[in-house]
Amino acid sequence: MISEKELLVNRFISIPKDMGTFNCGAFVAGIVRGVLDGAGFPAVVTAHFVPMEGQHRPRTTILIKFGEEVLRREARLG
């Protein structure tokens, strides 16, 4: 999990109101997924808004769920 208070892409990109709560952090999640996949760590990577009490803007969390093959390989390596 990667948590960022004010993700750069969310700060400088405007989202039309008809797109609701679209999170531009999905672009960053795609980059993270590509790097992990290229390094041999396939994973599902998603971006989520997490509300913060007392803050106007929500925090962005990049959630990483590694594939079963990665977990088995890491368990085997100890």
Tab-separated table of N, CA, C and O in Angstrom:
chain	number	residue	atom	x	y	z
A	1	MET	N	0.846	-1.159	0.000
A	1	MET	CA	0.000	0.000	0.000
A	1	MET	C	0.903	1.237	0.000
A	1	MET	O	1.859	1.317	0.756
A	2	ILE	N	0.592	2.166	-0.875
A	2	ILE	CA	1.288	3.451	-0.929
A	2	ILE	C	0.226	4.511	-0.680
A	2	ILE	O	-0.792	4.544	-1.358
A	3	SER	N	0.469	5.361	0.287
A	3	SER	CA	-0.509	6.396	0.622
A	3	SER	C	0.127	7.766	0.447
A	3	SER	O	1.221	8.014	0.944
A	4	GLU	N	-0.568	8.641	-0.270
A	4	GLU	CA	-0.042	9.972	-0.575
A	4	GLU	C	-1.093	11.015	-0.223
A	4	GLU	O	-2.240	10.917	-0.637
A	5	LYS	N	-0.672	12.005	0.541
A	5	LYS	CA	-1.602	13.046	0.976
A	5	LYS	C	-2.152	13.842	-0.199
A	5	LYS	O	-3.341	14.102	-0.282
A	6	GLU	N	-1.288	14.251	-1.121
A	6	GLU	CA	-1.726	15.038	-2.274
A	6	GLU	C	-0.940	14.580	-3.504
A	6	GLU	O	0.079	15.152	-3.852
A	7	LEU	N	-1.456	13.568	-4.154
A	7	LEU	CA	-0.799	13.001	-5.329
A	7	LEU	C	-0.709	14.054	-6.431
A	7	LEU	O	-1.676	14.750	-6.724
A	8	LEU	N	0.452	14.189	-7.005
A	8	LEU	CA	0.721	15.251	-7.973
A	8	LEU	C	-0.284	15.284	-9.119
A	8	LEU	O	-0.774	16.350	-9.488
A	9	VAL	N	-0.628	14.128	-9.684
A	9	VAL	CA	-1.563	14.117	-10.811
A	9	VAL	C	-2.961	14.559	-10.400
A	9	VAL	O	-3.703	15.103	-11.207
A	10	ASN	N	-3.334	14.345	-9.159
A	10	ASN	CA	-4.650	14.803	-8.686
A	10	ASN	C	-4.658	16.304	-8.441
A	10	ASN	O	-5.703	16.937	-8.480
A	11	ARG	N	-3.525	16.874	-8.182
A	11	ARG	CA	-3.439	18.301	-7.883
A	11	ARG	C	-3.546	19.154	-9.135
A	11	ARG	O	-4.122	20.238	-9.115
A	12	PHE	N	-3.004	18.694	-10.251
A	12	PHE	CA	-2.907	19.534	-11.445
A	12	PHE	C	-3.799	19.121	-12.609
A	12	PHE	O	-3.708	19.685	-13.684
A	13	ILE	N	-4.656	18.137	-12.431
A	13	ILE	CA	-5.569	17.720	-13.491
A	13	ILE	C	-6.998	17.952	-13.029
A	13	ILE	O	-7.390	17.508	-11.954
A	14	SER	N	-7.778	18.647	-13.837
A	14	SER	CA	-9.181	18.915	-13.519
A	14	SER	C	-10.051	17.803	-14.089
A	14	SER	O	-9.854	17.362	-15.218
A	15	ILE	N	-11.015	17.375	-13.313
A	15	ILE	CA	-11.938	16.319	-13.721
A	15	ILE	C	-13.312	16.938	-13.934
A	15	ILE	O	-13.826	17.629	-13.046
A	16	PRO	N	-13.952	16.693	-15.082
A	16	PRO	CA	-15.304	17.201	-15.298
A	16	PRO	C	-16.273	16.625	-14.264
A	16	PRO	O	-16.107	15.480	-13.824
A	17	LYS	N	-17.256	17.392	-13.880
A	17	LYS	CA	-18.209	16.961	-12.854
A	17	LYS	C	-18.952	15.684	-13.241
A	17	LYS	O	-19.303	14.894	-12.379
A	18	ASP	N	-19.175	15.474	-14.546
A	18	ASP	CA	-19.905	14.279	-14.975
A	18	ASP	C	-19.092	12.988	-14.787
A	18	ASP	O	-19.631	11.899	-14.880
A	19	MET	N	-17.795	13.111	-14.496
A	19	MET	CA	-16.964	11.929	-14.247
A	19	MET	C	-16.933	11.568	-12.765
A	19	MET	O	-16.224	10.646	-12.360
A	20	GLY	N	-17.671	12.301	-11.954
A	20	GLY	CA	-17.810	11.970	-10.537
A	20	GLY	C	-16.508	12.009	-9.770
A	20	GLY	O	-15.787	12.997	-9.809
A	21	THR	N	-16.203	10.909	-9.109
A	21	THR	CA	-15.029	10.851	-8.235
A	21	THR	C	-13.857	10.134	-8.910
A	21	THR	O	-13.095	9.436	-8.245
A	22	PHE	N	-13.729	10.301	-10.227
A	22	PHE	CA	-12.609	9.683	-10.940
A	22	PHE	C	-11.299	10.103	-10.290
A	22	PHE	O	-11.079	11.264	-9.981
A	23	ASN	N	-10.417	9.149	-10.063
A	23	ASN	CA	-9.133	9.401	-9.411
A	23	ASN	C	-8.024	9.284	-10.450
A	23	ASN	O	-7.784	8.206	-10.990
A	24	CYS	N	-7.353	10.393	-10.736
A	24	CYS	CA	-6.234	10.370	-11.690
A	24	CYS	C	-5.084	9.518	-11.179
A	24	CYS	O	-4.157	9.206	-11.928
A	25	GLY	N	-5.134	9.140	-9.914
A	25	GLY	CA	-4.138	8.236	-9.360
A	25	GLY	C	-4.152	6.886	-10.057
A	25	GLY	O	-3.206	6.108	-9.943
A	26	ALA	N	-5.217	6.595	-10.821
A	26	ALA	CA	-5.267	5.350	-11.591
A	26	ALA	C	-4.121	5.311	-12.594
A	26	ALA	O	-3.582	4.244	-12.897
A	27	PHE	N	-3.722	6.473	-13.102
A	27	PHE	CA	-2.574	6.559	-14.014
A	27	PHE	C	-1.298	6.124	-13.283
A	27	PHE	O	-0.508	5.333	-13.795
A	28	VAL	N	-1.117	6.623	-12.070
A	28	VAL	CA	0.057	6.255	-11.266
A	28	VAL	C	0.002	4.768	-10.920
A	28	VAL	O	1.022	4.073	-10.957
A	29	ALA	N	-1.193	4.258	-10.615
A	29	ALA	CA	-1.344	2.830	-10.319
A	29	ALA	C	-0.911	1.991	-11.514
A	29	ALA	O	-0.278	0.944	-11.350
A	30	GLY	N	-1.211	2.459	-12.727
A	30	GLY	CA	-0.780	1.748	-13.927
A	30	GLY	C	0.725	1.733	-14.081
A	30	GLY	O	1.306	0.728	-14.508
A	31	ILE	N	1.365	2.829	-13.735
A	31	ILE	CA	2.832	2.893	-13.788
A	31	ILE	C	3.431	1.924	-12.777
A	31	ILE	O	4.359	1.167	-13.087
A	32	VAL	N	2.891	1.924	-11.557
A	32	VAL	CA	3.374	1.007	-10.506
A	32	VAL	C	3.198	-0.435	-10.967
A	32	VAL	O	4.110	-1.267	-10.821
A	33	ARG	N	2.038	-0.749	-11.551
A	33	ARG	CA	1.781	-2.109	-12.029
A	33	ARG	C	2.794	-2.499	-13.102
A	33	ARG	O	3.321	-3.616	-13.096
A	34	GLY	N	3.086	-1.596	-14.029
A	34	GLY	CA	4.047	-1.880	-15.091
A	34	GLY	C	5.443	-2.149	-14.558
A	34	GLY	O	6.128	-3.067	-15.016
A	35	VAL	N	5.864	-1.356	-13.589
A	35	VAL	CA	7.193	-1.547	-12.989
A	35	VAL	C	7.253	-2.888	-12.259
A	35	VAL	O	8.218	-3.652	-12.414
A	36	LEU	N	6.214	-3.194	-11.477
A	36	LEU	CA	6.195	-4.470	-10.750
A	36	LEU	C	6.182	-5.647	-11.718
A	36	LEU	O	6.918	-6.622	-11.528
A	37	ASP	N	5.360	-5.560	-12.756
A	37	ASP	CA	5.276	-6.646	-13.729
A	37	ASP	C	6.613	-6.840	-14.445
A	37	ASP	O	7.073	-7.965	-14.625
A	38	GLY	N	7.252	-5.742	-14.832
A	38	GLY	CA	8.551	-5.818	-15.492
A	38	GLY	C	9.639	-6.410	-14.605
A	38	GLY	O	10.595	-7.003	-15.091
A	39	ALA	N	9.483	-6.255	-13.297
A	39	ALA	CA	10.461	-6.793	-12.353
A	39	ALA	C	10.128	-8.222	-11.920
A	39	ALA	O	10.808	-8.790	-11.072
A	40	GLY	N	9.057	-8.796	-12.490
A	40	GLY	CA	8.704	-10.174	-12.160
A	40	GLY	C	7.793	-10.303	-10.954
A	40	GLY	O	7.770	-11.354	-10.315
A	41	PHE	N	7.040	-9.255	-10.645
A	41	PHE	CA	6.115	-9.270	-9.520
A	41	PHE	C	4.712	-8.892	-10.004
A	41	PHE	O	4.223	-7.794	-9.723
A	42	PRO	N	4.035	-9.766	-10.754
A	42	PRO	CA	2.705	-9.420	-11.244
A	42	PRO	C	1.759	-9.116	-10.076
A	42	PRO	O	1.796	-9.777	-9.044
A	43	ALA	N	0.952	-8.079	-10.288
A	43	ALA	CA	0.056	-7.642	-9.214
A	43	ALA	C	-1.139	-6.906	-9.808
A	43	ALA	O	-1.092	-6.418	-10.935
A	44	VAL	N	-2.200	-6.828	-9.025
A	44	VAL	CA	-3.340	-5.969	-9.327
A	44	VAL	C	-3.109	-4.700	-8.525
A	44	VAL	O	-2.926	-4.753	-7.303
A	45	VAL	N	-3.083	-3.547	-9.197
A	45	VAL	CA	-2.798	-2.277	-8.534
A	45	VAL	C	-3.957	-1.322	-8.810
A	45	VAL	O	-4.341	-1.120	-9.961
A	46	THR	N	-4.538	-0.762	-7.751
A	46	THR	CA	-5.677	0.140	-7.872
A	46	THR	C	-5.443	1.407	-7.061
A	46	THR	O	-4.654	1.412	-6.119
A	47	ALA	N	-6.131	2.468	-7.458
A	47	ALA	CA	-6.038	3.753	-6.750
A	47	ALA	C	-7.387	4.053	-6.092
A	47	ALA	O	-8.439	3.850	-6.708
A	48	HIS	N	-7.337	4.539	-4.860
A	48	HIS	CA	-8.556	4.830	-4.103
A	48	HIS	C	-8.410	6.151	-3.369
A	48	HIS	O	-7.322	6.476	-2.875
A	49	PHE	N	-9.523	6.897	-3.275
A	49	PHE	CA	-9.566	8.071	-2.404
A	49	PHE	C	-9.905	7.607	-1.000
A	49	PHE	O	-10.780	6.770	-0.806
A	50	VAL	N	-9.211	8.150	-0.013
A	50	VAL	CA	-9.488	7.854	1.391
A	50	VAL	C	-9.726	9.190	2.096
A	50	VAL	O	-8.817	10.019	2.160
A	51	PRO	N	-10.950	9.420	2.587
A	51	PRO	CA	-11.228	10.699	3.257
A	51	PRO	C	-10.371	10.881	4.507
A	51	PRO	O	-10.092	9.924	5.221
A	52	MET	N	-9.953	12.109	4.732
A	52	MET	CA	-9.148	12.447	5.906
A	52	MET	C	-9.926	13.462	6.742
A	52	MET	O	-10.353	14.484	6.200
A	53	GLU	N	-10.083	13.182	7.994
A	53	GLU	CA	-10.800	14.091	8.878
A	53	GLU	C	-10.051	15.414	8.992
A	53	GLU	O	-8.836	15.449	9.184
A	54	GLY	N	-10.778	16.504	8.788
A	54	GLY	CA	-10.185	17.824	8.889
A	54	GLY	C	-9.476	18.291	7.633
A	54	GLY	O	-8.912	19.371	7.608
A	55	GLN	N	-9.487	17.477	6.570
A	55	GLN	CA	-8.827	17.837	5.311
A	55	GLN	C	-9.877	18.034	4.225
A	55	GLN	O	-10.839	17.276	4.130
A	56	HIS	N	-9.665	19.044	3.386
A	56	HIS	CA	-10.594	19.311	2.284
A	56	HIS	C	-10.506	18.231	1.212
A	56	HIS	O	-11.505	17.778	0.699
A	57	ARG	N	-9.295	17.824	0.886
A	57	ARG	CA	-9.085	16.810	-0.152
A	57	ARG	C	-8.788	15.447	0.473
A	57	ARG	O	-8.088	15.368	1.472
A	58	PRO	N	-9.280	14.380	-0.153
A	58	PRO	CA	-8.967	13.043	0.368
A	58	PRO	C	-7.545	12.623	0.011
A	58	PRO	O	-6.941	13.126	-0.930
A	59	ARG	N	-7.007	11.702	0.773
A	59	ARG	CA	-5.694	11.098	0.511
A	59	ARG	C	-5.882	10.045	-0.584
A	59	ARG	O	-6.938	9.437	-0.682
A	60	THR	N	-4.866	9.835	-1.400
A	60	THR	CA	-4.907	8.778	-2.412
A	60	THR	C	-4.073	7.607	-1.931
A	60	THR	O	-2.928	7.778	-1.513
A	61	THR	N	-4.667	6.425	-1.983
A	61	THR	CA	-3.957	5.207	-1.609
A	61	THR	C	-3.846	4.315	-2.837
A	61	THR	O	-4.837	4.054	-3.512
A	62	ILE	N	-2.628	3.899	-3.131
A	62	ILE	CA	-2.358	2.942	-4.205
A	62	ILE	C	-2.275	1.568	-3.541
A	62	ILE	O	-1.377	1.320	-2.733
A	63	LEU	N	-3.234	0.714	-3.851
A	63	LEU	CA	-3.322	-0.606	-3.224
A	63	LEU	C	-2.713	-1.652	-4.155
A	63	LEU	O	-3.066	-1.715	-5.340
A	64	ILE	N	-1.792	-2.450	-3.631
A	64	ILE	CA	-1.080	-3.457	-4.417
A	64	ILE	C	-1.438	-4.842	-3.883
A	64	ILE	O	-1.242	-5.129	-2.703
A	65	LYS	N	-1.976	-5.685	-4.765
A	65	LYS	CA	-2.277	-7.073	-4.395
A	65	LYS	C	-1.467	-7.973	-5.320
A	65	LYS	O	-1.754	-8.082	-6.509
A	66	PHE	N	-0.421	-8.575	-4.754
A	66	PHE	CA	0.466	-9.424	-5.541
A	66	PHE	C	-0.234	-10.703	-5.973
A	66	PHE	O	-1.090	-11.231	-5.253
A	67	GLY	N	0.160	-11.208	-7.138
A	67	GLY	CA	-0.396	-12.453	-7.649
A	67	GLY	C	0.018	-13.642	-6.792
A	67	GLY	O	1.040	-13.605	-6.100
A	68	GLU	N	-0.776	-14.706	-6.858
A	68	GLU	CA	-0.496	-15.918	-6.062
A	68	GLU	C	0.882	-16.488	-6.362
A	68	GLU	O	1.561	-16.974	-5.465
A	69	GLU	N	1.310	-16.417	-7.622
A	69	GLU	CA	2.624	-16.967	-7.979
A	69	GLU	C	3.749	-16.224	-7.274
A	69	GLU	O	4.761	-16.817	-6.901
A	70	VAL	N	3.578	-14.947	-7.048
A	70	VAL	CA	4.585	-14.158	-6.330
A	70	VAL	C	4.625	-14.593	-4.870
A	70	VAL	O	5.704	-14.807	-4.301
A	71	LEU	N	3.465	-14.765	-4.262
A	71	LEU	CA	3.409	-15.174	-2.853
A	71	LEU	C	4.010	-16.560	-2.660
A	71	LEU	O	4.751	-16.799	-1.696
A	72	ARG	N	3.704	-17.488	-3.586
A	72	ARG	CA	4.289	-18.837	-3.494
A	72	ARG	C	5.805	-18.786	-3.657
A	72	ARG	O	6.550	-19.437	-2.912
A	73	ARG	N	6.267	-18.014	-4.619
A	73	ARG	CA	7.718	-17.899	-4.864
A	73	ARG	C	8.426	-17.320	-3.654
A	73	ARG	O	9.464	-17.827	-3.213
A	74	GLU	N	7.873	-16.270	-3.071
A	74	GLU	CA	8.498	-15.638	-1.907
A	74	GLU	C	8.484	-16.574	-0.693
A	74	GLU	O	9.439	-16.587	0.081
A	75	ALA	N	7.411	-17.357	-0.526
A	75	ALA	CA	7.346	-18.325	0.579
A	75	ALA	C	8.407	-19.414	0.392
A	75	ALA	O	9.036	-19.855	1.355
A	76	ARG	N	8.585	-19.825	-0.847
A	76	ARG	CA	9.590	-20.869	-1.145
A	76	ARG	C	11.001	-20.367	-0.866
A	76	ARG	O	11.863	-21.096	-0.392
A	77	LEU	N	11.255	-19.068	-1.137
A	77	LEU	CA	12.576	-18.498	-0.907
A	77	LEU	C	12.845	-18.241	0.575
A	77	LEU	O	13.995	-18.067	0.980
A	78	GLY	N	11.774	-18.199	1.362
A	78	GLY	CA	11.897	-18.014	2.811
A	78	GLY	C	12.330	-16.658	3.173
A	78	GLY	O	12.761	-16.212	4.127
